Coordinates of C-alpha atoms in Angstrom, one line a residue:
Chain A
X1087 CA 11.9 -15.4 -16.9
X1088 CA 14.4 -13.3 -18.5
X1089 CA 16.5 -12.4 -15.8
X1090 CA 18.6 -9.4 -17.8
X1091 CA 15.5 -8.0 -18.3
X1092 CA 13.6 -8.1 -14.9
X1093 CA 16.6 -7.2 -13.0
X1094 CA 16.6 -4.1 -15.6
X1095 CA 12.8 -3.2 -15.1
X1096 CA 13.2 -3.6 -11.3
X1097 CA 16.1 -1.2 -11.2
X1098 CA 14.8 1.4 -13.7
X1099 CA 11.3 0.9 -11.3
X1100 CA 13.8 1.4 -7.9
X1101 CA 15.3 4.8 -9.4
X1102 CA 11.5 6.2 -10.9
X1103 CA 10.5 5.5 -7.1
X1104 CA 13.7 7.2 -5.3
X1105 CA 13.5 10.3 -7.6
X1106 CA 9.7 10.5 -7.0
X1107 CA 9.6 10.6 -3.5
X1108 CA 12.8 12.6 -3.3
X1109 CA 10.6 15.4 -4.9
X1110 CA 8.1 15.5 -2.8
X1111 CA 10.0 14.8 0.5
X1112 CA 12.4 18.1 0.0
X1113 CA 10.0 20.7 -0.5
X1114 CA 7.6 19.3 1.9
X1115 CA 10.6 18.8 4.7
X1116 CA 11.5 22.5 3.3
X1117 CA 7.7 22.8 4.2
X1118 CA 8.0 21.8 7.6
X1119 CA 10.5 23.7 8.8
X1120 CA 9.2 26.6 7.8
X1121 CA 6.0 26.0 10.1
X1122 CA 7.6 25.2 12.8
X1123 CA 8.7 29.2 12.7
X1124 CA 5.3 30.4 12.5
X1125 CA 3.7 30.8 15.9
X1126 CA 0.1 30.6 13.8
X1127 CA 0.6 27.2 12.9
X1128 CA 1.7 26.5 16.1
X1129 CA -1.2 27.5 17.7
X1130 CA -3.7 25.7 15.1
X1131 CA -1.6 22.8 16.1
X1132 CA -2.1 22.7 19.4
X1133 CA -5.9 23.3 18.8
X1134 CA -6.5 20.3 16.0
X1135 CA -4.1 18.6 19.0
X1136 CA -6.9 18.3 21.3
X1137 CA -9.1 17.1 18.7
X1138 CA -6.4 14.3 18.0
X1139 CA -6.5 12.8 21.7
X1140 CA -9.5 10.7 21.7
X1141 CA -7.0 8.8 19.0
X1142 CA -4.0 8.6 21.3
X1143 CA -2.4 11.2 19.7
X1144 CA -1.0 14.5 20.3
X1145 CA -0.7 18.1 18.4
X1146 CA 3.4 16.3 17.0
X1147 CA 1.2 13.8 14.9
X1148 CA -1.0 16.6 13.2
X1149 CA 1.9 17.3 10.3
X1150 CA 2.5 13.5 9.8
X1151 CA -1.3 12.5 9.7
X1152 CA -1.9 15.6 7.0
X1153 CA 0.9 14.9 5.6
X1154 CA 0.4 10.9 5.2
X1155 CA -3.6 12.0 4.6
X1156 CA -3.4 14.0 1.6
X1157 CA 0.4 12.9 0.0
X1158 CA 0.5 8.8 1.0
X1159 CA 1.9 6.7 3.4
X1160 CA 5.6 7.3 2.0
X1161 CA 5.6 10.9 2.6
X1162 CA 3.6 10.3 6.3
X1163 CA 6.5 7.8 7.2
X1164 CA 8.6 10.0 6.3
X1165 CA 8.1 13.1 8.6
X1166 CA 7.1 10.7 11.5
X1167 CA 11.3 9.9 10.8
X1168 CA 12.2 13.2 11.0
X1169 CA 9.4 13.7 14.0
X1170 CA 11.2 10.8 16.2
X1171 CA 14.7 11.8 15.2
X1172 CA 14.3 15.3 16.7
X1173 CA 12.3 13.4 19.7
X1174 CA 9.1 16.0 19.2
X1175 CA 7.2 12.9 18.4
X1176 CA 6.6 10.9 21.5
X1177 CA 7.4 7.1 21.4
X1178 CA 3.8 5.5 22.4
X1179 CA 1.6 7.1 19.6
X1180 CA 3.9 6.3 16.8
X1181 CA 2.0 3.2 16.7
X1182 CA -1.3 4.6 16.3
X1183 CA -0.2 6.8 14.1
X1184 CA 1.3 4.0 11.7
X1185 CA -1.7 1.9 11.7
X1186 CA -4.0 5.0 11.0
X1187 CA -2.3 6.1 8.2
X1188 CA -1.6 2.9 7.5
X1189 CA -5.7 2.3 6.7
X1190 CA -6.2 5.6 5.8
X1191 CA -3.6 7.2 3.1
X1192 CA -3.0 9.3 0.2
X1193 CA -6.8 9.8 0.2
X1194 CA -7.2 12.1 -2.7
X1195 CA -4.9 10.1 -5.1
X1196 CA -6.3 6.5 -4.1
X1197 CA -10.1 7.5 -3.9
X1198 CA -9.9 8.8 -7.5
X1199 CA -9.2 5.9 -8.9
X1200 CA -11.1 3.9 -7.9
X1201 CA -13.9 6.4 -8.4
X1202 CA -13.3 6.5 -12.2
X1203 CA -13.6 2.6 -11.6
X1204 CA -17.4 3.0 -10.8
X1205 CA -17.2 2.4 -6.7
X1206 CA -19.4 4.5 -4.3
X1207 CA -17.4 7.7 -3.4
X1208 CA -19.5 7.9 0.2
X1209 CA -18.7 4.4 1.0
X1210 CA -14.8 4.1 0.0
X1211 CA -14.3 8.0 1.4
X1212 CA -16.6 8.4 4.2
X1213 CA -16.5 4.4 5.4
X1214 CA -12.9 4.0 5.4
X1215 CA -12.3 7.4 7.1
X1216 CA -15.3 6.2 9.9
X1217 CA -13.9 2.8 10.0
X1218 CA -10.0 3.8 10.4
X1219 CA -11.7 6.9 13.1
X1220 CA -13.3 3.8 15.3
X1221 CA -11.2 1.1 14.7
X1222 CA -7.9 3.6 16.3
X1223 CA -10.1 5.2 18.7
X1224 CA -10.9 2.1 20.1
X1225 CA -7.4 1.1 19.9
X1226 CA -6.5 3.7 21.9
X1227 CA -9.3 3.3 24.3
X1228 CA -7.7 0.2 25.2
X1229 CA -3.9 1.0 25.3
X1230 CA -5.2 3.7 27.6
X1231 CA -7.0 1.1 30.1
X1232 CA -3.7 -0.7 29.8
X1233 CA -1.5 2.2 30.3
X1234 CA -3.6 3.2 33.5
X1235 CA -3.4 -0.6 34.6
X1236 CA 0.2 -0.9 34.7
X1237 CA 0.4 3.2 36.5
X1238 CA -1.4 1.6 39.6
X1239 CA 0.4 -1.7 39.9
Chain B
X1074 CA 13.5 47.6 8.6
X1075 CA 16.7 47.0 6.7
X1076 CA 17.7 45.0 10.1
X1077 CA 13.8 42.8 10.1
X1078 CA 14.4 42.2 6.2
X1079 CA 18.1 41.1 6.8
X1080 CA 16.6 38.8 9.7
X1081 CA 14.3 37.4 7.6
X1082 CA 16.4 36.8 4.9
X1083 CA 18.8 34.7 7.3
X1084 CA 15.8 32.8 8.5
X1085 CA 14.4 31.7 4.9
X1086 CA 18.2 30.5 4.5
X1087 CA 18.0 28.4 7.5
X1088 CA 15.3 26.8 7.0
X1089 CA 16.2 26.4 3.3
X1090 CA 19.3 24.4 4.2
X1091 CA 17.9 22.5 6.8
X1092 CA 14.7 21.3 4.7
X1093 CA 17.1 20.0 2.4
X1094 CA 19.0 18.4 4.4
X1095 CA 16.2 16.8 6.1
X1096 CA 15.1 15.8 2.8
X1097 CA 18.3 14.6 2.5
X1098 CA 18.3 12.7 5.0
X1099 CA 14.6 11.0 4.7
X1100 CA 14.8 10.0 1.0
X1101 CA 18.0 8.5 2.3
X1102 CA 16.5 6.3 5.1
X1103 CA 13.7 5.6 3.2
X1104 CA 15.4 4.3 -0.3
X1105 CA 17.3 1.9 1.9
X1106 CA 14.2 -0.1 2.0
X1107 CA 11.9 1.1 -1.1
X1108 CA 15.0 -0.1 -3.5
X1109 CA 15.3 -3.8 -2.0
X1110 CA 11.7 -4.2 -1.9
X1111 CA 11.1 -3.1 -4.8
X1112 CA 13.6 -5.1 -6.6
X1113 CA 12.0 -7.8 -4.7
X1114 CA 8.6 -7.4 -5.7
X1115 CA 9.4 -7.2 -9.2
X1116 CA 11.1 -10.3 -9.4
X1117 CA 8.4 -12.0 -7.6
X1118 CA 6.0 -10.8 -10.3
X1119 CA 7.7 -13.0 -12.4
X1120 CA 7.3 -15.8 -10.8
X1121 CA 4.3 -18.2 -10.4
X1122 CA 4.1 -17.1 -6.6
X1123 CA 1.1 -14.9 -7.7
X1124 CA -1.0 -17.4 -9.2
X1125 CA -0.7 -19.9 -7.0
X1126 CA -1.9 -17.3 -4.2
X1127 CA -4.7 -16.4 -6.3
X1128 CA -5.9 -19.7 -6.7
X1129 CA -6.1 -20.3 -3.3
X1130 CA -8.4 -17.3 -2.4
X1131 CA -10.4 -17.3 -5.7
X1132 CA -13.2 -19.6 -3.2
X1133 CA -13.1 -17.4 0.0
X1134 CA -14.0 -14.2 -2.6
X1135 CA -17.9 -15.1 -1.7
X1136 CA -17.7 -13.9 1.6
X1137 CA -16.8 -10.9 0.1
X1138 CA -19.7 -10.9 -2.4
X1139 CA -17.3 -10.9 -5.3
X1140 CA -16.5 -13.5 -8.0
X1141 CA -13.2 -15.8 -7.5
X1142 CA -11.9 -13.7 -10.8
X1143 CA -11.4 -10.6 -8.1
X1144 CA -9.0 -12.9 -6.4
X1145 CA -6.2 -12.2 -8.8
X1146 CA -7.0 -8.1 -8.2
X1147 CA -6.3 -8.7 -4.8
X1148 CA -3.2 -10.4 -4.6
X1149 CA -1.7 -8.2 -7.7
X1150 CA -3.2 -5.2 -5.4
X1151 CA -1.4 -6.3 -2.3
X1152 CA 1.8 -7.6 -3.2
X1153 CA 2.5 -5.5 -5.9
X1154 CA 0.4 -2.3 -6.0
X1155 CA -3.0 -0.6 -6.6
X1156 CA -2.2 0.0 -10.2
X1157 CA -1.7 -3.6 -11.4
X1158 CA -5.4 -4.2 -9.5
X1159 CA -6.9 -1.7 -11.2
X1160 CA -5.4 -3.1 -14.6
X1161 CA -7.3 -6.5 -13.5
X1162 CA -10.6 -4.5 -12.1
X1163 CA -11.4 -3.3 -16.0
X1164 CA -10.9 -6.3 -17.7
X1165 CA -13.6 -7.9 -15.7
X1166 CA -17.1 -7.0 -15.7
X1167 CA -18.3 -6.8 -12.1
X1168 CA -21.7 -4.0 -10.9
X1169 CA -20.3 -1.0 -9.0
X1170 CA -21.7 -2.9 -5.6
X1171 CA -18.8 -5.4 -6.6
X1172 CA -16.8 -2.4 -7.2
X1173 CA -17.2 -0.5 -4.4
X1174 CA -16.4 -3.5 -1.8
X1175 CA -13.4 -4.7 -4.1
X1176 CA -12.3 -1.0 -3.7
X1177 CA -12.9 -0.6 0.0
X1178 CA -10.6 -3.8 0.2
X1179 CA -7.9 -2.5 -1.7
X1180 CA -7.6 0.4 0.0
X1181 CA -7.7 0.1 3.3
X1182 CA -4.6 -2.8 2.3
X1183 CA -2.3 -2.8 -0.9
X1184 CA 1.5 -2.2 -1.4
X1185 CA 2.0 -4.5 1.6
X1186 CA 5.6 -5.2 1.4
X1187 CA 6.6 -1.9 0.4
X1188 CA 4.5 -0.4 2.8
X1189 CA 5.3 -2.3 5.4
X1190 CA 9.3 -2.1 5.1
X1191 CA 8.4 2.0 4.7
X1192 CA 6.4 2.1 8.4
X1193 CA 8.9 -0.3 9.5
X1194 CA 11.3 3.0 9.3
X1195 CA 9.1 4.8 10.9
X1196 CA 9.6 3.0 13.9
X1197 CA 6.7 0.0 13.8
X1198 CA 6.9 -3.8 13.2
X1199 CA 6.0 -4.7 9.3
X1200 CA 4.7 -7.8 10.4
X1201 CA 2.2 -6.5 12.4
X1202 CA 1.2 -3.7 10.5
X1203 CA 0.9 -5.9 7.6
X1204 CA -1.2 -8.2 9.4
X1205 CA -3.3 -5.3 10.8
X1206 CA -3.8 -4.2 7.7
X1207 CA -5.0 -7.6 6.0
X1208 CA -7.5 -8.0 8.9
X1209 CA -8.9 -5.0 8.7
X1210 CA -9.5 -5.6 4.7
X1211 CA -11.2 -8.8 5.2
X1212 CA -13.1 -7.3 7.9
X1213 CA -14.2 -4.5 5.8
X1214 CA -14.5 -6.6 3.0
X1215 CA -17.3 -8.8 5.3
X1216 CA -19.1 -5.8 6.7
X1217 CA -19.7 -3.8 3.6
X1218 CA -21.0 -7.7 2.2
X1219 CA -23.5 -7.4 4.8
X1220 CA -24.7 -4.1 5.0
X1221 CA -24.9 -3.2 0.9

């Protein structure tokens, strides 16, 4: 292994990735506080919100899941940041928020590919949605039992 | 009106300013991690780390209904990214039932050590999200083997 060279490719790589993210993460933090002005958004928010708890999550984790949905997991991780740095995201569902996005991500970007590749658009769409959908609501099912456990003792 | 417009106008500055710095401040916390990593990764690339892990799952691929060649798409697709899978996944000739699970796979885990330092900023253990993440590949690897 050329070291000169890999240690070149993997900076040049680094820089590509920094300057990527970096624009997308300012308009869409730009984005975000923007909404938080408009009482609309708030409102839709707190509707999806109650759509969200089954999942252990509240109406805070609606930008971060959208956001993590549609852009990737880079761009989810980063709101939750800025979410738990101005405390609006509470502590406990940052977890299930993490390992949703975690198996569900960038979902328009990732599916395409592997559409052009020849794969079943219901299956790797629809069955990893479903599949992420039961495998966190049951997650939370159970840190709920736990949760309720511990309130009683 | 001239008094709303002039509010407005000092509201679209604010949050302006404060987006950017936000951004600021994300792509900060964030590159701390993605340039390591990533630096990382590459150099592991380069290194016969990757083979040897693909030898060693190329036999467990039949649980998974795929041919040990979809081995080395895995591996590329996890430690490195989905694009250096996909750059395996045409070169070999597999039906789009192979395809479609190899996809599902990939997916729901790839990018695991960039990934996981990312999340890992966001306020969860990498290991275990890593780990999560994994499981719930080979488990939906195994599940679409038996219903397709």
């Amino acid at each position: 292994m050329n070291l000169v060279s890999v240690a070149g490719e993997a900076l040049a790589g680094a820089l590509r990735t920094v300057l990527f993210m970096a624009a997308i993460l300012f308009p869409l933090m730009v984005l975000l506080e923007a909404l938080r002005r408009v009482p609309l958004w708030k409102r839709w928010t707190e509707k999806g919100g109650r759509y969200l708890r089954w999942l252990g999550l509240s109406e805070a984790s609606a930008f971060p899941l959208l956001a993590g949905l549609f852009f990737g997991l880079l761009y989810g991780a980063g709101v939750i940041i800025e979410e738990l740095r101005g405390a609006r995201l509470h502590r406990r569902e940052v977890w299930l928020l993490n390992l949703f996005l975690g198996m569900s991500h960038a979902v328009v970007e990732d599916t395409a590919i592997f559409l052009a590749l020849g794969a079943n658009l219901w299956v790797i769409l629809g069955g990893r949605l479903i599949l992420t959908l039961a495998v966190i609501g049951l997650l939370a099912a159970v840190v709920r039992k736990i949760a309720a456990k511990l309130v009683m003792q | 009106m001239a008094e709303w417009f002039k509010m407005l106008q000092a509201s679209a500055k604010e949050v302006f300013y404060q987006g950017l710095y936000k951004g600021a401040a994300t792509t900060w916390k964030l590159a701390k991690v993605v340039v390591p990593v990533y630096v990382l990764v590459t150099f592991l690339k380069h290194t016969p780390v990757l083979p040897w892990l693909t030898g060693l799952c190329a036999p467990l691929m039949g649980h998974f209904g795929l041919p040990g060649e979809a081995a080395l798409a895995l591996v590329l697709g996890n430690v490195l990214n989905l694009y250096a899978a996909v750059g395996v996944i045409t070169s070999l000739a597999l039906s789009p039932r192979e395809v479609t699970i190899l996809a599902m796979m990939l997916l729901i885990s790839h990018s695991l050590p960039m990934e996981a330092a990312v999340c890992a900023q966001a306020g969860v253990n990498p290991l275990v999200m890593t780990l999560f993440r994994l499981g719930a590949s080979l488990a939906a690897g195994l599940l679409l083997n038996a219903l397709l």
